[in-house]
Amino acid sequence: MIDDKTLSYALPLPHPDNLLQQDVERIRQAIIDIDQLLYMQTNLDQQQDTLLNEKLRRVKLNQLLGEPLLTL
């Protein structure tokens, strides 16, 4: 079996010389790995959005109060 992988994430790639039964498992694993990568990226994006919104809230409150009472 030829064990090709993608360059960036080393995801398993099918190969024309492999048996279909072997490549089905490799494709299945690649989809599972992609799902996990997307899940992690989505969570990271949500965390960054939350932190940015909190920082903007603090900036607005500091502007309203006229003093930097809340740390950024």
CSV table of N, CA and C in Angstrom, one decimal:
chain,number,residue,atom,x,y,z
A,1,MET,N,0.8,-1.2,0.0
A,1,MET,CA,0.0,0.0,0.0
A,1,MET,C,0.9,1.2,0.0
A,2,ILE,N,0.5,2.2,-0.8
A,2,ILE,CA,1.3,3.5,-0.9
A,2,ILE,C,0.6,4.4,0.1
A,3,ASP,N,1.5,5.0,1.0
A,3,ASP,CA,1.0,5.8,2.1
A,3,ASP,C,1.2,7.3,1.8
A,4,ASP,N,0.6,7.9,0.8
A,4,ASP,CA,0.8,9.3,0.5
A,4,ASP,C,0.0,10.1,1.6
A,5,LYS,N,0.6,11.3,1.8
A,5,LYS,CA,-0.1,12.2,2.8
A,5,LYS,C,0.0,13.6,2.2
A,6,THR,N,-1.0,14.5,2.7
A,6,THR,CA,-1.0,15.9,2.3
A,6,THR,C,0.2,16.6,2.9
A,7,LEU,N,0.7,17.7,2.3
A,7,LEU,CA,1.9,18.4,2.8
A,7,LEU,C,1.6,19.1,4.1
A,8,SER,N,0.5,19.8,4.2
A,8,SER,CA,0.2,20.7,5.3
A,8,SER,C,-0.2,20.0,6.6
A,9,TYR,N,-1.1,19.0,6.5
A,9,TYR,CA,-1.6,18.4,7.7
A,9,TYR,C,-1.3,16.9,7.8
A,10,ALA,N,-0.6,16.4,6.8
A,10,ALA,CA,-0.3,14.9,6.7
A,10,ALA,C,-1.6,14.1,6.8
A,11,LEU,N,-2.6,14.5,6.1
A,11,LEU,CA,-3.8,13.8,5.9
A,11,LEU,C,-3.6,12.6,4.9
A,12,PRO,N,-4.2,11.5,5.2
A,12,PRO,CA,-4.0,10.4,4.2
A,12,PRO,C,-4.6,10.6,2.9
A,13,LEU,N,-3.9,10.3,1.8
A,13,LEU,CA,-4.4,10.4,0.5
A,13,LEU,C,-4.6,9.1,-0.2
A,14,PRO,N,-5.7,8.9,-1.0
A,14,PRO,CA,-5.8,7.7,-1.7
A,14,PRO,C,-4.7,7.7,-2.8
A,15,HIS,N,-4.5,6.5,-3.3
A,15,HIS,CA,-3.5,6.3,-4.4
A,15,HIS,C,-4.1,5.3,-5.4
A,16,PRO,N,-3.9,5.6,-6.7
A,16,PRO,CA,-4.5,4.7,-7.8
A,16,PRO,C,-4.0,3.2,-7.7
A,17,ASP,N,-2.8,3.0,-7.1
A,17,ASP,CA,-2.2,1.7,-7.0
A,17,ASP,C,-2.7,0.9,-5.7
A,18,ASN,N,-3.4,1.6,-4.8
A,18,ASN,CA,-3.9,1.0,-3.6
A,18,ASN,C,-5.2,0.2,-3.9
A,19,LEU,N,-5.5,-0.7,-3.1
A,19,LEU,CA,-6.8,-1.4,-3.2
A,19,LEU,C,-7.8,-0.5,-2.7
A,20,LEU,N,-9.0,-0.6,-3.3
A,20,LEU,CA,-10.1,0.3,-2.8
A,20,LEU,C,-10.4,0.1,-1.4
A,21,GLN,N,-10.4,-1.1,-0.9
A,21,GLN,CA,-10.6,-1.4,0.6
A,21,GLN,C,-9.7,-0.6,1.4
A,22,GLN,N,-8.4,-0.5,1.0
A,22,GLN,CA,-7.4,0.3,1.8
A,22,GLN,C,-7.7,1.8,1.7
A,23,ASP,N,-8.0,2.3,0.5
A,23,ASP,CA,-8.2,3.7,0.4
A,23,ASP,C,-9.5,4.2,1.0
A,24,VAL,N,-10.5,3.3,1.1
A,24,VAL,CA,-11.8,3.7,1.8
A,24,VAL,C,-11.5,4.1,3.2
A,25,GLU,N,-10.7,3.3,3.9
A,25,GLU,CA,-10.3,3.6,5.3
A,25,GLU,C,-9.5,4.8,5.4
A,26,ARG,N,-8.6,5.1,4.4
A,26,ARG,CA,-7.8,6.3,4.4
A,26,ARG,C,-8.6,7.5,4.2
A,27,ILE,N,-9.6,7.4,3.3
A,27,ILE,CA,-10.5,8.6,3.0
A,27,ILE,C,-11.3,8.8,4.3
A,28,ARG,N,-11.8,7.8,4.9
A,28,ARG,CA,-12.6,7.9,6.1
A,28,ARG,C,-11.8,8.6,7.2
A,29,GLN,N,-10.5,8.2,7.3
A,29,GLN,CA,-9.6,8.9,8.3
A,29,GLN,C,-9.4,10.3,8.0
A,30,ALA,N,-9.2,10.6,6.7
A,30,ALA,CA,-9.0,12.0,6.3
A,30,ALA,C,-10.2,12.9,6.6
A,31,ILE,N,-11.4,12.4,6.4
A,31,ILE,CA,-12.6,13.1,6.7
A,31,ILE,C,-12.7,13.4,8.2
A,32,ILE,N,-12.4,12.4,9.0
A,32,ILE,CA,-12.4,12.5,10.5
A,32,ILE,C,-11.4,13.6,10.9
A,33,ASP,N,-10.2,13.5,10.3
A,33,ASP,CA,-9.2,14.5,10.7
A,33,ASP,C,-9.6,15.9,10.3
A,34,ILE,N,-10.1,16.1,9.1
A,34,ILE,CA,-10.6,17.4,8.6
A,34,ILE,C,-11.7,17.9,9.5
A,35,ASP,N,-12.6,17.1,9.9
A,35,ASP,CA,-13.7,17.5,10.8
A,35,ASP,C,-13.1,18.0,12.1
A,36,GLN,N,-12.1,17.3,12.6
A,36,GLN,CA,-11.5,17.8,13.9
A,36,GLN,C,-10.7,19.1,13.7
A,37,LEU,N,-10.0,19.3,12.6
A,37,LEU,CA,-9.4,20.5,12.3
A,37,LEU,C,-10.4,21.7,12.2
A,38,LEU,N,-11.5,21.5,11.5
A,38,LEU,CA,-12.5,22.5,11.4
A,38,LEU,C,-13.1,22.8,12.7
A,39,TYR,N,-13.4,21.8,13.5
A,39,TYR,CA,-13.9,22.0,14.9
A,39,TYR,C,-13.0,22.9,15.7
A,40,MET,N,-11.7,22.6,15.7
A,40,MET,CA,-10.8,23.4,16.5
A,40,MET,C,-10.7,24.8,16.0
A,41,GLN,N,-10.7,25.0,14.6
A,41,GLN,CA,-10.6,26.3,14.1
A,41,GLN,C,-11.9,27.1,14.4
A,42,THR,N,-13.0,26.5,14.4
A,42,THR,CA,-14.3,27.2,14.8
A,42,THR,C,-14.2,27.6,16.2
A,43,ASN,N,-13.8,26.8,17.1
A,43,ASN,CA,-13.7,27.1,18.5
A,43,ASN,C,-12.7,28.3,18.7
A,44,LEU,N,-11.6,28.2,18.0
A,44,LEU,CA,-10.6,29.3,18.1
A,44,LEU,C,-11.2,30.6,17.7
A,45,ASP,N,-11.9,30.6,16.5
A,45,ASP,CA,-12.5,31.8,16.0
A,45,ASP,C,-13.5,32.4,17.0
A,46,GLN,N,-14.3,31.5,17.7
A,46,GLN,CA,-15.3,31.9,18.7
A,46,GLN,C,-14.6,32.5,19.9
A,47,GLN,N,-13.5,32.0,20.3
A,47,GLN,CA,-12.8,32.5,21.5
A,47,GLN,C,-12.2,33.9,21.1
A,48,GLN,N,-11.7,34.0,19.9
A,48,GLN,CA,-11.1,35.3,19.5
A,48,GLN,C,-12.2,36.4,19.4
A,49,ASP,N,-13.4,36.0,18.9
A,49,ASP,CA,-14.5,36.9,18.8
A,49,ASP,C,-14.9,37.4,20.2
A,50,THR,N,-15.0,36.4,21.1
A,50,THR,CA,-15.4,36.8,22.5
A,50,THR,C,-14.4,37.7,23.1
A,51,LEU,N,-13.1,37.5,23.0
A,51,LEU,CA,-12.1,38.3,23.5
A,51,LEU,C,-12.1,39.7,22.9
A,52,LEU,N,-12.3,39.8,21.6
A,52,LEU,CA,-12.4,41.1,20.9
A,52,LEU,C,-13.6,41.9,21.4
A,53,ASN,N,-14.7,41.2,21.5
A,53,ASN,CA,-15.9,41.9,22.0
A,53,ASN,C,-15.8,42.4,23.4
A,54,GLU,N,-15.1,41.7,24.2
A,54,GLU,CA,-14.9,42.1,25.6
A,54,GLU,C,-13.9,43.3,25.6
A,55,LYS,N,-12.9,43.3,24.8
A,55,LYS,CA,-12.0,44.4,24.7
A,55,LYS,C,-12.7,45.7,24.2
A,56,LEU,N,-13.6,45.5,23.2
A,56,LEU,CA,-14.3,46.7,22.6
A,56,LEU,C,-15.3,47.2,23.7
A,57,ARG,N,-15.9,46.3,24.5
A,57,ARG,CA,-16.8,46.7,25.5
A,57,ARG,C,-16.0,47.6,26.6
A,58,ARG,N,-14.8,47.2,26.9
A,58,ARG,CA,-14.0,47.9,27.9
A,58,ARG,C,-13.6,49.3,27.3
A,59,VAL,N,-13.3,49.3,26.0
A,59,VAL,CA,-12.9,50.6,25.4
A,59,VAL,C,-14.1,51.6,25.5
A,60,LYS,N,-15.3,51.1,25.1
A,60,LYS,CA,-16.5,51.9,25.1
A,60,LYS,C,-16.8,52.4,26.5
A,61,LEU,N,-16.7,51.5,27.5
A,61,LEU,CA,-16.9,51.9,28.9
A,61,LEU,C,-15.9,53.0,29.4
A,62,ASN,N,-14.6,52.8,29.0
A,62,ASN,CA,-13.6,53.8,29.4
A,62,ASN,C,-13.9,55.1,28.7
A,63,GLN,N,-14.3,55.1,27.5
A,63,GLN,CA,-14.7,56.3,26.8
A,63,GLN,C,-15.8,57.0,27.4
A,64,LEU,N,-16.9,56.3,27.8
A,64,LEU,CA,-18.0,56.9,28.5
A,64,LEU,C,-17.7,57.4,29.8
A,65,LEU,N,-16.8,56.7,30.6
A,65,LEU,CA,-16.4,57.2,31.9
A,65,LEU,C,-15.4,58.3,31.8
A,66,GLY,N,-14.7,58.5,30.7
A,66,GLY,CA,-13.7,59.5,30.5
A,66,GLY,C,-12.4,59.2,31.2
A,67,GLU,N,-12.3,58.0,31.7
A,67,GLU,CA,-11.0,57.5,32.4
A,67,GLU,C,-10.8,56.1,32.0
A,68,PRO,N,-9.5,55.7,32.0
A,68,PRO,CA,-9.2,54.3,31.7
A,68,PRO,C,-9.3,53.5,33.0
A,69,LEU,N,-10.5,53.2,33.4
A,69,LEU,CA,-10.7,52.4,34.6
A,69,LEU,C,-10.6,50.9,34.4
A,70,LEU,N,-11.0,50.5,33.2
A,70,LEU,CA,-10.9,49.1,32.9
A,70,LEU,C,-9.7,48.8,32.0
A,71,THR,N,-8.9,47.8,32.4
A,71,THR,CA,-7.7,47.5,31.6
A,71,THR,C,-8.1,46.9,30.3
A,72,LEU,N,-7.3,47.1,29.3
A,72,LEU,CA,-7.5,46.5,28.0
A,72,LEU,C,-6.7,45.3,27.9
